[in-house]
Coordinates of C-alpha atoms and ligand atoms in Angstrom, one line a residue:
X653 CA -0.3 0.4 0.0
X654 CA 1.0 3.3 -0.7
X655 CA 0.2 6.5 0.3
X656 CA 0.5 9.6 -1.1
X657 CA 2.1 11.8 2.4
X658 CA -0.2 14.9 2.1
X659 CA 2.2 16.3 5.1
X660 CA 5.7 14.9 3.4
X661 CA 7.9 16.9 5.2
X662 CA 6.6 17.6 8.8
X663 CA 7.8 14.7 11.7
X664 CA 6.6 14.6 14.4
X665 CA 6.6 18.4 17.0
X666 CA 9.1 19.7 18.8
X667 CA 7.0 19.8 21.6
X668 CA 6.8 16.2 21.6
X669 CA 10.3 15.3 20.9
X670 CA 11.0 17.7 23.9
X671 CA 9.2 15.9 26.3
X672 CA 10.1 12.8 26.0
X673 CA 14.1 13.3 26.2
X674 CA 13.2 15.3 29.6
X675 CA 11.9 12.0 30.6
X676 CA 14.1 10.1 29.2
X677 CA 17.0 11.9 31.0
X678 CA 15.2 13.3 33.6
X679 CA 15.7 16.2 33.2
X680 CA 13.0 19.7 35.1
X681 CA 11.0 20.1 31.2
X682 CA 10.2 23.5 30.5
X683 CA 9.8 23.3 27.6
X684 CA 6.8 21.5 26.1
X685 CA 3.2 24.5 27.5
X686 CA 1.7 23.0 30.6
X687 CA 1.4 23.8 34.0
X688 CA 2.8 21.1 37.2
X689 CA 1.2 23.2 39.7
X690 CA -3.1 22.1 40.2
X691 CA -5.9 24.0 38.2
X692 CA -8.8 25.2 39.8
X693 CA -10.4 22.8 42.8
X694 CA -14.0 24.4 42.3
X695 CA -14.2 23.7 38.2
X696 CA -12.8 20.1 38.8
X697 CA -16.0 20.2 41.8
X698 CA -18.0 21.8 38.5
X699 CA -17.3 19.0 36.8
X700 CA -18.0 15.8 39.5
X701 CA -20.9 17.6 40.2
X702 CA -22.5 18.0 36.4
X703 CA -20.9 14.6 35.5
X704 CA -23.5 12.8 38.5
X705 CA -26.4 14.6 37.7
X706 CA -26.0 13.1 34.1
X707 CA -24.8 15.2 32.0
X708 CA -23.2 12.8 29.7
X709 CA -24.5 12.7 26.6
X710 CA -23.9 14.6 23.4
X711 CA -24.6 18.6 24.1
X712 CA -25.8 20.5 20.6
X713 CA -23.4 20.7 18.1
X714 CA -22.7 24.3 18.2
X715 CA -21.9 24.1 22.4
X716 CA -24.0 24.1 25.4
X717 CA -26.0 26.7 25.8
X718 CA -25.6 27.9 29.1
X719 CA -22.0 27.8 27.7
X720 CA -22.3 30.6 24.9
X721 CA -24.5 32.6 26.5
X722 CA -22.2 32.9 29.7
X723 CA -19.2 33.8 26.8
X724 CA -21.3 35.9 25.3
X725 CA -21.1 38.1 28.5
X726 CA -17.9 37.7 28.3
X727 CA -16.9 38.6 25.9
X728 CA -20.0 42.3 26.7
X729 CA -18.6 42.9 29.8
X730 CA -14.0 42.7 28.6
X731 CA -14.8 44.2 25.1
X732 CA -17.8 45.8 24.6
X733 CA -19.3 44.2 22.0
X734 CA -22.2 42.4 21.6
X735 CA -22.1 38.5 19.6
X736 CA -25.5 36.2 19.7
X737 CA -24.2 33.3 21.4
X738 CA -27.0 30.8 19.0
X739 CA -24.7 32.7 15.5
X740 CA -21.2 33.5 16.7
X741 CA -20.0 31.5 19.2
X742 CA -19.0 27.5 18.5
X743 CA -17.9 25.5 21.4
X744 CA -14.4 23.2 20.5
X745 CA -12.7 20.1 21.2
X746 CA -9.5 22.9 21.6
X747 CA -7.9 26.1 19.4
X748 CA -5.9 24.5 17.8
X749 CA -9.0 23.0 16.5
X750 CA -11.1 25.8 15.9
X751 CA -7.5 27.4 13.8
X752 CA -7.6 24.1 11.8
X753 CA -11.7 24.3 10.9
X754 CA -11.8 27.8 10.7
X755 CA -8.7 27.5 7.9
X756 CA -10.4 24.5 6.5
X757 CA -13.7 26.6 5.6
X758 CA -12.4 29.2 4.8
X759 CA -9.8 28.2 2.0
X760 CA -9.3 27.2 -1.9
X761 CA -6.6 25.0 -3.5
X762 CA -3.5 28.2 -4.6
X763 CA -4.6 30.7 -1.9
X764 CA -2.4 32.7 0.3
X765 CA -2.8 32.8 4.1
X766 CA -0.1 35.9 5.8
X767 CA 1.3 33.9 8.9
X768 CA 4.3 35.8 11.3
X769 CA 7.6 33.8 11.5
X770 CA 8.6 32.5 14.4
X771 CA 5.2 30.5 14.8
X772 CA 2.7 28.1 16.4
X773 CA 4.0 24.9 15.0
X774 CA 0.8 23.8 14.1
X775 CA -0.8 27.6 10.9
X776 CA 1.8 26.2 8.1
X777 CA 1.0 22.6 8.1
X778 CA -3.1 23.3 8.6
X779 CA -2.4 25.8 5.5
X780 CA -0.5 23.3 2.9
X781 CA -2.7 20.1 3.7
X782 CA -6.2 22.5 2.3
X783 CA -3.7 23.4 -0.6
X784 CA -3.5 27.2 0.4
X785 CA 0.1 28.7 0.5
X786 CA 1.5 30.3 3.4
X787 CA 3.8 33.5 2.5
X788 CA 6.2 33.9 5.5
X789 CA 7.3 37.8 7.5
X790 CA 9.9 37.5 10.3
X791 CA 8.6 39.3 13.2
X792 CA 11.2 41.7 13.4
X793 CA 14.1 40.7 16.4
X794 CA 14.0 40.9 19.0
X795 CA 11.5 42.7 19.8
X796 CA 8.3 40.4 17.8
X797 CA 6.9 43.2 16.7
X798 CA 4.8 43.3 13.0
X799 CA 6.5 45.9 9.9
X800 CA 3.2 46.5 8.6
X801 CA 5.1 47.5 4.5
X802 CA 6.3 44.1 4.3
X803 CA 2.1 43.7 5.1
X804 CA 1.5 45.7 2.6
X805 CA 4.3 44.3 0.3
X806 CA 2.5 40.4 0.5
X807 CA -0.1 41.5 0.3
X808 CA -1.9 40.1 -3.1
X809 CA -5.7 38.9 -5.3
X810 CA -4.3 35.7 -3.9
X811 CA -4.6 36.4 -0.4
X812 CA -7.5 34.6 1.1
X813 CA -6.2 35.0 5.0
X814 CA -4.0 36.4 7.5
X815 CA -3.1 34.8 10.7
X816 CA -1.8 35.7 14.0
X817 CA -1.8 35.4 17.2
X818 CA -1.3 37.3 20.6
X819 CA -0.4 36.8 22.8
X820 CA 2.0 34.7 20.7
X821 CA 3.4 31.5 21.1
X822 CA 6.2 30.9 21.4
X823 CA 7.5 35.0 21.9
X824 CA 5.3 36.7 24.3
X825 CA 4.5 39.4 22.2
X826 CA 1.3 41.2 21.9
X827 CA -0.2 43.1 19.7
X828 CA -0.7 47.3 20.2
X829 CA -3.7 48.8 19.5
X830 CA -1.8 50.4 16.5
X831 CA -1.4 46.6 15.6
X832 CA -4.9 46.6 15.7
X833 CA -5.2 49.8 13.9
X834 CA -3.5 49.2 10.9
X835 CA -4.7 45.6 10.6
X836 CA -7.5 47.4 9.9
X837 CA -6.1 50.0 7.1
X838 CA -5.0 47.1 5.3
X839 CA -8.1 44.6 5.4
X840 CA -10.2 47.3 5.0
X841 CA -12.9 46.5 1.3
X842 CA -10.6 43.7 1.0
X843 CA -11.9 40.4 0.6
X844 CA -9.6 38.6 2.8
X845 CA -9.9 37.1 6.4
X846 CA -8.5 37.3 9.8
X847 CA -8.4 33.6 11.4
X848 CA -5.9 35.1 15.0
X849 CA -5.3 33.2 17.6
X850 CA -5.3 34.3 21.1
X851 CA -5.1 31.1 23.6
X852 CA -3.7 33.0 26.2
X853 CA -6.7 36.0 26.4
X854 CA -6.4 36.1 30.1
X855 CA -2.2 36.5 30.6
X856 CA -0.9 39.1 29.5
X857 CA 0.7 41.6 31.9
X858 CA 1.7 44.9 33.1
X859 CA -2.6 46.3 32.6
X860 CA -1.7 46.0 29.3
X861 CA -5.1 45.4 27.6
X862 CA -5.4 42.3 25.6
X863 CA -6.0 43.6 21.8
X864 CA -8.9 40.2 21.0
X865 CA -10.3 40.8 17.4
X866 CA -14.0 41.4 19.6
X867 CA -13.2 45.1 20.1
X868 CA -13.1 45.7 16.8
X869 CA -17.1 45.1 15.6
X870 CA -15.8 45.4 11.5
X871 CA -12.9 43.7 11.6
X872 CA -14.9 40.7 14.0
X873 CA -17.1 40.4 10.6
X874 CA -13.8 39.4 8.8
X875 CA -12.5 37.0 12.0
X876 CA -12.8 33.9 12.8
X877 CA -10.9 34.0 17.2
X878 CA -10.3 31.2 18.6
X879 CA -9.5 30.6 22.5
X880 CA -9.2 27.7 24.1
X881 CA -9.9 26.9 27.6
X882 CA -7.2 24.8 28.6
X883 CA -4.6 27.1 28.1
X884 CA -6.1 30.1 30.3
X885 CA -7.2 27.5 33.1
X886 CA -5.0 25.1 33.3
X887 CA -6.7 22.2 32.2
X888 CA -4.3 21.8 28.4
X889 CA -5.4 18.1 28.9
X890 CA -9.0 18.9 28.6
X891 CA -8.6 20.1 25.3
X892 CA -12.0 22.4 25.0
X893 CA -12.2 26.0 23.1
X894 CA -14.4 28.1 21.0
X895 CA -14.1 30.4 18.3
X896 CA -16.8 33.8 18.1
X897 CA -17.4 35.0 14.4
X898 CA -19.5 36.8 12.8
X899 CA -22.3 34.8 11.7
X900 CA -21.5 34.4 7.9
X901 CA -19.0 32.8 8.6
X902 CA -20.4 30.5 12.1
X903 CA -23.1 28.9 9.5
X904 CA -19.3 27.9 6.9
X905 CA -17.4 27.2 10.3
X906 CA -20.6 24.3 11.4
X907 CA -21.0 22.3 8.0
X908 CA -17.6 21.3 8.9
X909 CA -17.8 20.9 12.2
X910 CA -20.3 19.2 12.1
X911 CA -18.8 16.4 9.6
X912 CA -15.2 15.7 12.4
X913 CA -16.0 16.5 16.1
X914 CA -19.4 17.2 15.6
X915 CA -19.7 18.0 19.7
X916 CA -17.7 18.1 22.3
X917 CA -18.4 17.0 26.3
X918 CA -20.4 17.9 28.2
X919 CA -19.3 17.3 30.9
X920 CA -16.3 20.1 31.0
X921 CA -18.2 22.4 29.3
X922 CA -21.6 22.1 32.0
X923 CA -19.1 23.0 34.7
X924 CA -17.5 26.4 32.3
X925 CA -21.0 27.7 32.4
X926 CA -21.6 28.8 35.3
X927 CA -17.3 28.4 36.5
X928 CA -17.6 31.8 34.0
X929 CA -20.3 33.0 35.5
X930 CA -17.9 34.2 38.3
X931 CA -15.9 37.0 36.3
X932 CA -13.3 36.4 39.8
X933 CA -12.7 33.2 37.5
X934 CA -11.1 35.0 34.6
X935 CA -10.2 38.5 35.9
X936 CA -7.4 37.3 38.6
X937 CA -5.7 35.2 35.8
X938 CA -2.9 37.6 34.2
X939 CA -1.6 38.9 38.0
X940 CA -2.0 35.7 38.7
X941 CA 0.8 34.8 35.6
X942 CA 2.8 37.3 35.3
X943 CA 3.8 37.3 39.6
X944 CA 4.8 33.0 38.0
X945 CA 7.2 35.2 35.1
X946 CA 8.3 38.2 37.5
X947 CA 9.3 35.1 39.7
X948 CA 11.9 33.0 36.7
X949 CA 12.6 36.2 35.1
X950 CA 14.4 37.5 39.0
X951 CA 15.6 34.4 39.7
X952 CA 17.6 33.7 35.8
X953 CA 19.6 36.5 36.5
X954 CA 22.2 33.9 38.4
X955 CA 22.8 32.8 35.2
X956 CA 24.3 33.9 31.7
X957 CA 20.8 33.6 29.7
X958 CA 19.6 37.3 28.3
X959 CA 15.8 36.7 28.6
X960 CA 14.2 38.3 26.2
X961 CA 11.4 40.8 26.8
X962 CA 7.2 39.0 27.2
X963 CA 4.3 40.3 27.8
X964 CA 2.0 37.1 28.0
X965 CA 1.6 34.2 27.6
X966 CA 3.5 30.7 29.2
X967 CA 6.4 31.7 27.7
X968 CA 9.6 34.3 28.1
X969 CA 12.5 33.9 25.4
X970 CA 16.1 33.8 26.6
X971 CA 19.6 34.2 24.2
X972 CA 22.5 32.4 24.9
X973 CA 25.1 33.9 23.3
X974 CA 27.0 33.9 26.3
X975 CA 27.7 30.1 26.6
X976 CA 27.5 28.4 23.8
X977 CA 27.9 29.3 19.8
X978 CA 26.1 25.8 19.1
X979 CA 22.4 25.1 17.0
X980 CA 19.8 26.1 19.2
X981 CA 18.8 22.7 18.8
X982 CA 21.8 21.6 19.7
X983 CA 22.1 23.8 23.0
X984 CA 18.4 22.7 23.8
X985 CA 19.9 18.6 23.5
X986 CA 23.0 19.7 24.9
X987 CA 21.2 21.2 28.3
X988 CA 18.5 18.5 28.3
X989 CA 21.7 15.6 28.8
X990 CA 24.2 17.5 30.3
X991 CA 22.1 19.7 32.9
X992 CA 18.9 18.3 33.2
X993 CA 16.7 21.1 32.2
X994 CA 14.8 20.9 28.8
X995 CA 14.1 24.0 26.8
X996 CA 12.4 25.0 23.4
X997 CA 15.2 25.9 20.4
X998 CA 13.0 29.0 18.7
X999 CA 14.4 27.3 15.3
X1000 CA 11.7 25.0 14.7
X1001 CA 9.5 27.8 14.3
X1002 CA 10.2 29.2 11.5
X1003 CA 9.9 27.0 8.1
X1004 CA 13.3 27.9 7.5
X1005 CA 15.2 27.4 10.2
X1006 CA 16.3 31.5 10.6
X1007 CA 18.4 30.7 14.2
X1008 CA 18.4 33.7 16.3
X1009 CA 20.4 31.8 19.0
X1010 CA 17.0 32.2 20.8
X1011 CA 15.8 28.9 22.9
X1012 CA 12.0 29.3 25.0
X1013 CA 11.3 28.1 28.4
X1014 CA 7.6 27.7 30.0
X1015 CA 7.2 29.4 33.4
X1016 CA 3.5 28.2 34.1
X1017 CA 5.3 26.4 36.1
X1018 CA 5.1 26.3 40.5
X1019 CA 7.8 28.1 41.7
X1020 CA 10.0 25.0 43.4
X1021 CA 10.3 23.9 39.9
X1022 CA 11.3 26.6 38.3
X1023 CA 13.8 27.0 41.6
X1024 CA 14.8 23.7 40.4
X1025 CA 15.8 24.6 36.8
X1026 CA 17.2 28.1 37.5
X1027 CA 19.6 26.0 39.8
X1028 CA 20.3 23.5 37.0
X1029 CA 20.5 26.7 34.2
X1030 CA 22.7 28.6 36.6
X1031 CA 25.8 25.6 36.2
X1032 CA 25.9 26.7 32.9
X1033 CA 28.8 28.3 32.4
Ligands
PMP313 N1 -2.5 28.1 19.6 C1 -1.6 29.1 20.8 C2 -0.6 29.1 20.1 C3 -1.3 27.3 21.9 O1 0.6 27.5 21.9 C4 -1.6 26.8 21.9 C5 -0.6 25.5 22.7 N2 -1.4 24.7 22.9 C6 -2.9 26.3 21.2 C7 -2.8 26.8 19.8 C8 -3.4 25.0 21.8 O2 -4.5 25.0 22.4 P1 -5.4 24.2 22.7 O3 -4.8 23.2 22.5 O4 -6.9 24.4 23.3 O5 -6.1 23.3 21.2
LIG314 N1 0.8 25.2 22.7 C1 2.3 24.5 23.4 C2 3.6 24.7 23.1 O1 3.7 25.4 22.1 C3 1.5 22.8 23.1 C4 1.0 21.9 22.9 C5 1.4 21.4 21.9 O2 2.1 20.6 22.4 N2 1.0 20.7 21.0 O3 4.1 24.0 23.9

């Protein structure tokens, strides 16, 4: 049997590779983005309660209505935008799936999608599997900001979508109000969609407001905005998220969704509907995570790494120019094996493998995990 691969150049994701290596060498894993601390006990209790009350059968294809209603209320209170839970919000099995479904909904073979690099690893394969073409633009190193003039130059009659991600994985950069202004002027009156990956929605630091597409009704008309409960509520294994869009786009999105997943697990949706009715379930998240970032930055002063800026997400990047001139992959593998700490090499987030000698650390960890990691990193000379 011969298979004509749809993704001939793709191997196993770096997250799996590095997590396996961390396990093999008993290293502190600051690679793959997952918390090692407990999620909310209250949310766990709400899931138990939902299961005991019999919420164990299919919910509607669009998602459990009270959860969509709770999300619509949250969107209105945070971003002052009215969304219809019936026609604009769809619950999905995670953020990655929402992005995959959004791109599959709009792309035809030969369409172009603008992707900023470094980019989360699923974007390029998702574009390619749909027969479309990724058009890659580097974020400006080391601030990882978008050069909008470059975007203007790359727009062509074939441009069908722009992929956005703020807070950004792997760098922790965030979009500003000015970025949104530039974006609006570029897509105005053009048939260009936006797929906005906002899975780190509540994890923006230093009092910076999250520049969600949901703040801008004119952008929402042409956007799919993708979220992840797993990421924000410290339960990445839940793989539950949602997509917000216009009624017209949502109708097409659900046509794809209904024949792939159909509907997501019920008890978690019932639990989240109740959990979200209290704003305290999400408002303190940014300061909770900022404390972890600040603690990590303080600890890392004892090492030879130079940390770059992180304004959001689970991640902060660092250069190791003062330690080694190895490639970032070799360096990441070596420090896992020799020093017992696992980062992620940032070159893997570039199709061309651009290596600025930068590695990504995940600080969504217990204080003692961060301390144990940095104690080891500080011995690298
Ligand atoms: N987008 C980005 C930028 C991410 O870092 C992640 C993390 N897993 C996802 C999407 C996927 O979220 P989920 O696990 O809900 O699919
Ligand atoms: N989003 C996570 C990260 O960037 C990992 C998700 C995955 O393993 N696919 O580390």
